[in-house]
Amino acid sequence: MLFHHICIVTTDLDRQVEFWQNIMGFSLRVRTIIPDGENWAPTVLAPRALLEDLYKTPGAKADVAVMVSEQGAIMELLAPIVPEVQKTPADKLLYKDSGIREIALAIEGIDAFYNKVRAAGYKTQTEYVWPAANLGRTFIFYDPDGNMIQMWEHNPDAVDSLRVN
């Protein structure tokens, strides 16, 4: 199985698009309001009936952006319009509650990236990049909506030992 994409529901799509472009280096591939059609067709991302089923709300509507990294990672950013998006309280984004709590991305040059994140004013969990056993080095910071993003720089020898043949 291959990983396909992550969806982040956001309170401010423009701010998240800017973050994923300027800090994370992703490019914007799609920006549209959904539903974008009534029937399934190759150019329809989400017809009305599907969106209403997914949201459990008549008249459901959202602003959506699809971002892609140079290596092919896909990030879906979604700002519900109907129903109005509700910001998740910061204390519900921590490890004490169930659900997906972080996005982890692998990069090279973690120290320079850490400095870039800090210089841009984003909060990090620690004042440093830390070693993760023999797997590599890592740090966690928060996106504009308070979601945790973990950055990894792998130790190549350790990564090879984790692969399943």
Short mmCIF file of N, CA and C in Angstrom, two decimals:
data_model
loop_
_atom_site.label_atom_id
_atom_site.label_comp_id
_atom_site.label_asym_id
_atom_site.label_seq_id
_atom_site.Cartn_x
_atom_site.Cartn_y
_atom_site.Cartn_z
N MET A 1 0.85 -1.17 0.00
CA MET A 1 0.00 0.00 0.00
C MET A 1 0.90 1.24 0.00
N LEU A 2 0.53 2.21 -0.79
CA LEU A 2 1.26 3.47 -0.83
C LEU A 2 0.42 4.55 -0.17
N PHE A 3 1.10 5.45 0.50
CA PHE A 3 0.43 6.59 1.11
C PHE A 3 -0.02 7.54 0.00
N HIS A 4 -1.25 8.07 0.05
CA HIS A 4 -1.77 8.94 -0.99
C HIS A 4 -1.72 10.41 -0.62
N HIS A 5 -2.43 10.84 0.45
CA HIS A 5 -2.40 12.25 0.83
C HIS A 5 -2.89 12.44 2.26
N ILE A 6 -2.73 13.65 2.76
CA ILE A 6 -3.25 14.06 4.06
C ILE A 6 -4.18 15.24 3.81
N CYS A 7 -5.27 15.31 4.56
CA CYS A 7 -6.19 16.45 4.49
C CYS A 7 -6.12 17.21 5.81
N ILE A 8 -5.88 18.50 5.73
CA ILE A 8 -5.92 19.36 6.91
C ILE A 8 -7.12 20.27 6.75
N VAL A 9 -8.04 20.20 7.71
CA VAL A 9 -9.17 21.13 7.74
C VAL A 9 -8.67 22.38 8.44
N THR A 10 -8.90 23.52 7.81
CA THR A 10 -8.33 24.77 8.28
C THR A 10 -9.36 25.87 8.44
N THR A 11 -9.05 26.83 9.28
CA THR A 11 -9.91 27.99 9.47
C THR A 11 -9.57 29.11 8.50
N ASP A 12 -8.40 29.04 7.86
CA ASP A 12 -7.95 30.11 6.97
C ASP A 12 -7.15 29.49 5.82
N LEU A 13 -7.83 29.20 4.72
CA LEU A 13 -7.18 28.51 3.61
C LEU A 13 -6.05 29.33 3.00
N ASP A 14 -6.24 30.62 2.84
CA ASP A 14 -5.18 31.45 2.26
C ASP A 14 -3.89 31.38 3.09
N ARG A 15 -4.05 31.44 4.41
CA ARG A 15 -2.89 31.38 5.31
C ARG A 15 -2.20 30.03 5.22
N GLN A 16 -2.98 28.94 5.14
CA GLN A 16 -2.38 27.60 5.04
C GLN A 16 -1.69 27.41 3.68
N VAL A 17 -2.30 27.89 2.60
CA VAL A 17 -1.65 27.79 1.28
C VAL A 17 -0.31 28.52 1.32
N GLU A 18 -0.30 29.71 1.87
CA GLU A 18 0.95 30.49 1.98
C GLU A 18 2.00 29.71 2.79
N PHE A 19 1.59 29.14 3.91
CA PHE A 19 2.49 28.35 4.74
C PHE A 19 3.08 27.17 3.97
N TRP A 20 2.22 26.39 3.31
CA TRP A 20 2.70 25.21 2.60
C TRP A 20 3.55 25.58 1.39
N GLN A 21 3.34 26.76 0.81
CA GLN A 21 4.20 27.21 -0.29
C GLN A 21 5.52 27.76 0.24
N ASN A 22 5.45 28.75 1.13
CA ASN A 22 6.64 29.50 1.53
C ASN A 22 7.52 28.79 2.55
N ILE A 23 6.94 28.05 3.47
CA ILE A 23 7.73 27.35 4.48
C ILE A 23 8.04 25.92 4.05
N MET A 24 7.02 25.21 3.59
CA MET A 24 7.18 23.78 3.31
C MET A 24 7.64 23.49 1.89
N GLY A 25 7.54 24.46 0.98
CA GLY A 25 8.05 24.27 -0.38
C GLY A 25 7.12 23.51 -1.32
N PHE A 26 5.85 23.38 -0.98
CA PHE A 26 4.88 22.72 -1.85
C PHE A 26 4.37 23.72 -2.89
N SER A 27 3.87 23.20 -4.01
CA SER A 27 3.27 24.09 -5.01
C SER A 27 1.76 23.83 -5.08
N LEU A 28 1.03 24.90 -5.37
CA LEU A 28 -0.42 24.83 -5.47
C LEU A 28 -0.79 24.24 -6.82
N ARG A 29 -1.57 23.14 -6.82
CA ARG A 29 -1.99 22.50 -8.06
C ARG A 29 -3.46 22.74 -8.35
N VAL A 30 -4.30 22.80 -7.30
CA VAL A 30 -5.74 23.00 -7.47
C VAL A 30 -6.21 23.94 -6.38
N ARG A 31 -7.06 24.88 -6.74
CA ARG A 31 -7.76 25.73 -5.76
C ARG A 31 -9.16 25.94 -6.31
N THR A 32 -10.16 25.44 -5.59
CA THR A 32 -11.53 25.50 -6.09
C THR A 32 -12.52 25.45 -4.93
N ILE A 33 -13.73 25.85 -5.24
CA ILE A 33 -14.85 25.68 -4.31
C ILE A 33 -15.56 24.40 -4.69
N ILE A 34 -15.85 23.56 -3.71
CA ILE A 34 -16.63 22.35 -3.96
C ILE A 34 -17.95 22.46 -3.21
N PRO A 35 -19.06 21.94 -3.71
CA PRO A 35 -19.14 21.09 -4.88
C PRO A 35 -18.89 21.88 -6.16
N ASP A 36 -18.34 21.19 -7.13
CA ASP A 36 -18.02 21.84 -8.40
C ASP A 36 -18.79 21.23 -9.55
N GLY A 37 -19.85 20.52 -9.27
CA GLY A 37 -20.68 19.93 -10.32
C GLY A 37 -21.71 19.01 -9.70
N GLU A 38 -22.71 18.68 -10.47
CA GLU A 38 -23.78 17.82 -9.95
C GLU A 38 -23.54 16.34 -10.24
N ASN A 39 -22.83 16.04 -11.31
CA ASN A 39 -22.64 14.65 -11.72
C ASN A 39 -21.16 14.30 -11.75
N TRP A 40 -20.87 13.01 -11.62
CA TRP A 40 -19.49 12.55 -11.72
C TRP A 40 -18.98 12.75 -13.15
N ALA A 41 -17.83 13.30 -13.27
CA ALA A 41 -17.17 13.48 -14.56
C ALA A 41 -15.67 13.58 -14.26
N PRO A 42 -14.81 13.36 -15.26
CA PRO A 42 -13.38 13.41 -15.01
C PRO A 42 -12.88 14.74 -14.42
N THR A 43 -13.62 15.81 -14.62
CA THR A 43 -13.16 17.11 -14.12
C THR A 43 -13.86 17.53 -12.83
N VAL A 44 -14.75 16.70 -12.29
CA VAL A 44 -15.48 17.05 -11.07
C VAL A 44 -14.78 16.45 -9.87
N LEU A 45 -14.35 17.31 -8.95
CA LEU A 45 -13.68 16.84 -7.74
C LEU A 45 -14.68 16.29 -6.73
N ALA A 46 -15.78 17.01 -6.51
CA ALA A 46 -16.79 16.57 -5.54
C ALA A 46 -18.16 17.11 -5.92
N PRO A 47 -19.07 16.23 -6.39
CA PRO A 47 -20.42 16.68 -6.70
C PRO A 47 -21.21 16.94 -5.41
N ARG A 48 -22.28 17.70 -5.52
CA ARG A 48 -23.09 18.11 -4.36
C ARG A 48 -23.55 16.92 -3.51
N ALA A 49 -24.10 15.88 -4.13
CA ALA A 49 -24.61 14.74 -3.37
C ALA A 49 -23.52 14.11 -2.50
N LEU A 50 -22.32 13.96 -3.04
CA LEU A 50 -21.22 13.39 -2.27
C LEU A 50 -20.85 14.30 -1.11
N LEU A 51 -20.71 15.58 -1.36
CA LEU A 51 -20.31 16.50 -0.30
C LEU A 51 -21.34 16.53 0.82
N GLU A 52 -22.62 16.53 0.47
CA GLU A 52 -23.67 16.51 1.50
C GLU A 52 -23.62 15.21 2.30
N ASP A 53 -23.32 14.09 1.65
CA ASP A 53 -23.17 12.82 2.36
C ASP A 53 -21.97 12.86 3.30
N LEU A 54 -20.85 13.39 2.82
CA LEU A 54 -19.63 13.45 3.65
C LEU A 54 -19.80 14.37 4.85
N TYR A 55 -20.41 15.53 4.65
CA TYR A 55 -20.55 16.53 5.71
C TYR A 55 -21.80 16.31 6.57
N LYS A 56 -22.74 15.48 6.07
CA LYS A 56 -24.02 15.27 6.75
C LYS A 56 -24.74 16.61 6.95
N THR A 57 -24.64 17.48 5.92
CA THR A 57 -25.22 18.82 5.97
C THR A 57 -25.77 19.19 4.60
N PRO A 58 -27.07 19.53 4.51
CA PRO A 58 -27.60 20.02 3.24
C PRO A 58 -26.89 21.32 2.84
N GLY A 59 -26.59 21.45 1.55
CA GLY A 59 -25.93 22.65 1.06
C GLY A 59 -24.45 22.74 1.41
N ALA A 60 -23.84 21.61 1.79
CA ALA A 60 -22.42 21.60 2.16
C ALA A 60 -21.57 22.22 1.06
N LYS A 61 -20.56 22.98 1.49
CA LYS A 61 -19.71 23.71 0.56
C LYS A 61 -18.35 23.94 1.22
N ALA A 62 -17.27 23.88 0.46
CA ALA A 62 -15.93 24.08 1.02
C ALA A 62 -15.00 24.68 -0.02
N ASP A 63 -14.00 25.38 0.47
CA ASP A 63 -12.90 25.89 -0.33
C ASP A 63 -11.77 24.88 -0.16
N VAL A 64 -11.19 24.42 -1.26
CA VAL A 64 -10.17 23.37 -1.19
C VAL A 64 -8.96 23.74 -2.03
N ALA A 65 -7.79 23.36 -1.52
CA ALA A 65 -6.54 23.53 -2.25
C ALA A 65 -5.78 22.21 -2.19
N VAL A 66 -5.15 21.84 -3.29
CA VAL A 66 -4.31 20.65 -3.34
C VAL A 66 -2.89 21.13 -3.60
N MET A 67 -2.00 20.77 -2.66
CA MET A 67 -0.59 21.17 -2.73
C MET A 67 0.26 19.92 -2.96
N VAL A 68 1.35 20.05 -3.72
CA VAL A 68 2.21 18.91 -4.02
C VAL A 68 3.67 19.31 -3.84
N SER A 69 4.44 18.43 -3.18
CA SER A 69 5.88 18.67 -3.01
C SER A 69 6.63 18.24 -4.27
N GLU A 70 7.88 18.64 -4.38
CA GLU A 70 8.71 18.22 -5.52
C GLU A 70 8.83 16.70 -5.59
N GLN A 71 8.79 16.04 -4.42
CA GLN A 71 8.94 14.58 -4.38
C GLN A 71 7.61 13.86 -4.57
N GLY A 72 6.49 14.60 -4.68
CA GLY A 72 5.20 13.99 -4.95
C GLY A 72 4.28 13.83 -3.76
N ALA A 73 4.65 14.33 -2.59
CA ALA A 73 3.74 14.27 -1.44
C ALA A 73 2.55 15.19 -1.71
N ILE A 74 1.35 14.74 -1.40
CA ILE A 74 0.14 15.51 -1.66
C ILE A 74 -0.49 15.96 -0.33
N MET A 75 -0.84 17.22 -0.26
CA MET A 75 -1.49 17.81 0.91
C MET A 75 -2.80 18.44 0.45
N GLU A 76 -3.91 17.99 1.01
CA GLU A 76 -5.21 18.61 0.73
C GLU A 76 -5.52 19.56 1.88
N LEU A 77 -5.81 20.80 1.54
CA LEU A 77 -6.20 21.80 2.53
C LEU A 77 -7.66 22.11 2.30
N LEU A 78 -8.46 22.05 3.34
CA LEU A 78 -9.90 22.16 3.20
C LEU A 78 -10.46 23.14 4.22
N ALA A 79 -11.20 24.15 3.73
CA ALA A 79 -11.85 25.14 4.60
C ALA A 79 -13.35 25.05 4.39
N PRO A 80 -14.07 24.31 5.25
CA PRO A 80 -15.52 24.23 5.10
C PRO A 80 -16.18 25.61 5.19
N ILE A 81 -17.15 25.82 4.31
CA ILE A 81 -17.93 27.07 4.30
C ILE A 81 -19.30 26.79 4.91
N VAL A 82 -19.94 25.69 4.47
CA VAL A 82 -21.20 25.22 5.02
C VAL A 82 -21.02 23.74 5.32
N PRO A 83 -21.07 23.31 6.58
CA PRO A 83 -21.20 24.13 7.77
C PRO A 83 -19.91 24.91 8.04
N GLU A 84 -20.02 25.97 8.82
CA GLU A 84 -18.85 26.78 9.14
C GLU A 84 -17.84 25.96 9.94
N VAL A 85 -16.59 26.08 9.58
CA VAL A 85 -15.53 25.33 10.27
C VAL A 85 -15.41 25.81 11.71
N GLN A 86 -15.14 24.87 12.60
CA GLN A 86 -14.92 25.16 14.01
C GLN A 86 -13.47 24.86 14.35
N LYS A 87 -12.74 25.83 14.86
CA LYS A 87 -11.34 25.62 15.21
C LYS A 87 -11.24 24.64 16.38
N THR A 88 -10.38 23.64 16.24
CA THR A 88 -10.15 22.69 17.31
C THR A 88 -9.37 23.38 18.42
N PRO A 89 -9.86 23.30 19.66
CA PRO A 89 -9.12 23.92 20.77
C PRO A 89 -7.71 23.34 20.86
N ALA A 90 -6.73 24.19 21.18
CA ALA A 90 -5.33 23.77 21.23
C ALA A 90 -5.11 22.57 22.14
N ASP A 91 -5.83 22.48 23.25
CA ASP A 91 -5.63 21.36 24.16
C ASP A 91 -6.14 20.04 23.58
N LYS A 92 -6.90 20.07 22.50
CA LYS A 92 -7.39 18.85 21.84
C LYS A 92 -6.47 18.42 20.70
N LEU A 93 -5.40 19.17 20.44
CA LEU A 93 -4.44 18.82 19.39
C LEU A 93 -3.20 18.13 19.97
N LEU A 94 -3.23 17.81 21.25
CA LEU A 94 -2.08 17.19 21.92
C LEU A 94 -2.21 15.67 21.89
N TYR A 95 -1.19 15.00 22.39
CA TYR A 95 -1.15 13.53 22.36
C TYR A 95 -2.13 12.87 23.32
N LYS A 96 -2.78 13.61 24.19
CA LYS A 96 -3.68 13.00 25.19
C LYS A 96 -5.05 12.65 24.62
N ASP A 97 -5.38 13.13 23.41
CA ASP A 97 -6.66 12.83 22.77
C ASP A 97 -6.45 11.93 21.57
N SER A 98 -7.46 11.10 21.27
CA SER A 98 -7.32 10.18 20.14
C SER A 98 -7.34 10.94 18.82
N GLY A 99 -6.86 10.28 17.79
CA GLY A 99 -6.83 10.87 16.45
C GLY A 99 -5.42 11.06 15.95
N ILE A 100 -5.33 11.49 14.72
CA ILE A 100 -4.01 11.76 14.13
C ILE A 100 -3.50 13.07 14.73
N ARG A 101 -2.31 13.06 15.27
CA ARG A 101 -1.79 14.23 15.98
C ARG A 101 -0.63 14.92 15.30
N GLU A 102 0.00 14.29 14.34
CA GLU A 102 1.12 14.95 13.69
C GLU A 102 1.29 14.43 12.27
N ILE A 103 1.90 15.26 11.48
CA ILE A 103 2.33 14.89 10.14
C ILE A 103 3.84 14.83 10.23
N ALA A 104 4.46 13.78 9.75
CA ALA A 104 5.91 13.67 9.78
C ALA A 104 6.43 13.64 8.35
N LEU A 105 7.38 14.51 8.07
CA LEU A 105 7.97 14.63 6.73
C LEU A 105 9.48 14.50 6.82
N ALA A 106 10.07 13.80 5.89
CA ALA A 106 11.52 13.61 5.85
C ALA A 106 12.16 14.64 4.94
N ILE A 107 13.25 15.22 5.42
CA ILE A 107 14.00 16.21 4.65
C ILE A 107 15.49 15.99 4.83
N GLU A 108 16.27 16.66 4.02
CA GLU A 108 17.71 16.76 4.21
C GLU A 108 17.98 18.19 4.63
N GLY A 109 18.98 18.39 5.48
CA GLY A 109 19.30 19.74 5.93
C GLY A 109 18.38 20.21 7.04
N ILE A 110 18.17 19.38 8.04
CA ILE A 110 17.20 19.68 9.09
C ILE A 110 17.56 20.92 9.90
N ASP A 111 18.84 21.16 10.12
CA ASP A 111 19.23 22.34 10.91
C ASP A 111 18.84 23.64 10.20
N ALA A 112 19.08 23.71 8.91
CA ALA A 112 18.69 24.90 8.15
C ALA A 112 17.18 25.06 8.13
N PHE A 113 16.45 23.95 8.01
CA PHE A 113 14.99 24.03 8.00
C PHE A 113 14.47 24.47 9.36
N TYR A 114 15.05 23.96 10.43
CA TYR A 114 14.67 24.38 11.79
C TYR A 114 14.85 25.89 11.93
N ASN A 115 15.99 26.40 11.48
CA ASN A 115 16.26 27.84 11.55
C ASN A 115 15.25 28.63 10.71
N LYS A 116 14.86 28.12 9.56
CA LYS A 116 13.87 28.78 8.70
C LYS A 116 12.53 28.87 9.41
N VAL A 117 12.09 27.78 10.03
CA VAL A 117 10.82 27.74 10.75
C VAL A 117 10.83 28.73 11.91
N ARG A 118 11.91 28.74 12.66
CA ARG A 118 12.01 29.66 13.81
C ARG A 118 12.06 31.11 13.34
N ALA A 119 12.83 31.40 12.29
CA ALA A 119 12.94 32.77 11.77
C ALA A 119 11.59 33.27 11.25
N ALA A 120 10.75 32.36 10.76
CA ALA A 120 9.42 32.74 10.26
C ALA A 120 8.42 32.92 11.40
N GLY A 121 8.84 32.64 12.63
CA GLY A 121 7.98 32.87 13.79
C GLY A 121 7.10 31.72 14.22
N TYR A 122 7.32 30.53 13.67
CA TYR A 122 6.51 29.39 14.07
C TYR A 122 7.04 28.78 15.36
N LYS A 123 6.12 28.35 16.22
CA LYS A 123 6.45 27.78 17.52
C LYS A 123 6.96 26.36 17.32
N THR A 124 8.06 26.03 18.00
CA THR A 124 8.59 24.67 18.01
C THR A 124 8.39 24.09 19.42
N GLN A 125 8.34 22.77 19.51
CA GLN A 125 8.18 22.13 20.82
C GLN A 125 9.43 22.24 21.66
N THR A 126 10.58 22.31 21.03
CA THR A 126 11.85 22.42 21.75
C THR A 126 12.68 23.53 21.12
N GLU A 127 13.70 23.92 21.82
CA GLU A 127 14.62 24.96 21.33
C GLU A 127 15.77 24.35 20.51
N TYR A 128 15.61 23.11 20.09
CA TYR A 128 16.69 22.40 19.40
C TYR A 128 16.13 21.24 18.58
N VAL A 129 16.98 20.73 17.69
CA VAL A 129 16.71 19.50 16.94
C VAL A 129 17.27 18.37 17.79
N TRP A 130 16.50 17.28 17.97
CA TRP A 130 16.99 16.22 18.84
C TRP A 130 17.23 14.93 18.09
N PRO A 131 18.15 14.09 18.64
CA PRO A 131 18.40 12.77 18.04
C PRO A 131 17.27 11.81 18.44
N ALA A 132 16.87 10.94 17.53
CA ALA A 132 15.84 9.94 17.79
C ALA A 132 16.50 8.57 17.68
N ALA A 133 17.08 8.12 18.80
CA ALA A 133 17.84 6.88 18.84
C ALA A 133 18.85 6.90 17.69
N ASN A 134 18.94 5.80 16.95
CA ASN A 134 19.86 5.79 15.80
C ASN A 134 19.12 6.04 14.49
N LEU A 135 17.83 6.46 14.57
CA LEU A 135 17.02 6.66 13.37
C LEU A 135 17.34 7.95 12.63
N GLY A 136 17.78 8.95 13.34
CA GLY A 136 18.07 10.24 12.71
C GLY A 136 17.87 11.38 13.69
N ARG A 137 17.53 12.55 13.16
CA ARG A 137 17.31 13.74 13.97
C ARG A 137 15.97 14.34 13.60
N THR A 138 15.33 15.03 14.56
CA THR A 138 13.97 15.47 14.36
C THR A 138 13.62 16.68 15.21
N PHE A 139 12.54 17.37 14.84
CA PHE A 139 11.92 18.38 15.68
C PHE A 139 10.46 18.50 15.27
N ILE A 140 9.65 19.08 16.16
CA ILE A 140 8.22 19.27 15.91
C ILE A 140 7.91 20.76 16.02
N PHE A 141 7.09 21.25 15.09
CA PHE A 141 6.60 22.63 15.16
C PHE A 141 5.13 22.65 14.80
N TYR A 142 4.52 23.83 14.89
CA TYR A 142 3.08 23.98 14.72
C TYR A 142 2.74 24.82 13.49
N ASP A 143 1.78 24.34 12.68
CA ASP A 143 1.33 25.10 11.52
C ASP A 143 0.40 26.23 11.96
N PRO A 144 -0.12 27.04 11.05
CA PRO A 144 -0.96 28.18 11.44
C PRO A 144 -2.22 27.83 12.23
N ASP A 145 -2.73 26.59 12.11
CA ASP A 145 -3.90 26.19 12.88
C ASP A 145 -3.53 25.41 14.14
N GLY A 146 -2.24 25.28 14.44
CA GLY A 146 -1.80 24.58 15.65
C GLY A 146 -1.56 23.11 15.48
N ASN A 147 -1.63 22.58 14.25
CA ASN A 147 -1.35 21.17 14.00
C ASN A 147 0.15 20.91 14.10
N MET A 148 0.51 19.75 14.66
CA MET A 148 1.93 19.42 14.81
C MET A 148 2.50 18.85 13.51
N ILE A 149 3.66 19.35 13.14
CA ILE A 149 4.40 18.84 11.99
C ILE A 149 5.77 18.42 12.49
N GLN A 150 6.09 17.15 12.27
CA GLN A 150 7.39 16.64 12.69
C GLN A 150 8.29 16.53 11.46
N MET A 151 9.47 17.08 11.55
CA MET A 151 10.45 17.02 10.47
C MET A 151 11.53 16.02 10.87
N TRP A 152 11.91 15.16 9.91
CA TRP A 152 12.91 14.12 10.13
C TRP A 152 14.05 14.25 9.15
N GLU A 153 15.25 14.06 9.63
CA GLU A 153 16.40 13.83 8.76
C GLU A 153 16.90 12.45 9.14
N HIS A 154 16.73 11.49 8.24
CA HIS A 154 17.03 10.08 8.52
C HIS A 154 18.52 9.81 8.57
N ASN A 155 18.88 8.88 9.42
CA ASN A 155 20.19 8.24 9.37
C ASN A 155 20.04 7.15 8.32
N PRO A 156 20.71 7.25 7.18
CA PRO A 156 20.50 6.29 6.08
C PRO A 156 20.64 4.83 6.49
N ASP A 157 21.57 4.51 7.38
CA ASP A 157 21.75 3.12 7.81
C ASP A 157 20.54 2.63 8.59
N ALA A 158 19.96 3.48 9.42
CA ALA A 158 18.80 3.10 10.23
C ALA A 158 17.56 2.92 9.36
N VAL A 159 17.40 3.76 8.35
CA VAL A 159 16.23 3.65 7.48
C VAL A 159 16.24 2.33 6.73
N ASP A 160 17.38 1.94 6.23
CA ASP A 160 17.48 0.67 5.52
C ASP A 160 17.08 -0.52 6.40
N SER A 161 17.38 -0.43 7.71
CA SER A 161 17.06 -1.54 8.61
C SER A 161 15.55 -1.62 8.89
N LEU A 162 14.79 -0.55 8.62
CA LEU A 162 13.35 -0.53 8.86
C LEU A 162 12.54 -1.04 7.67
N ARG A 163 13.15 -1.10 6.50
CA ARG A 163 12.42 -1.51 5.29
C ARG A 163 12.03 -2.98 5.34
N VAL A 164 10.83 -3.25 4.84
CA VAL A 164 10.34 -4.63 4.74
C VAL A 164 10.50 -5.06 3.28
N ASN A 165 11.08 -6.22 3.09
CA ASN A 165 11.30 -6.71 1.72
C ASN A 165 10.11 -7.48 1.22
#
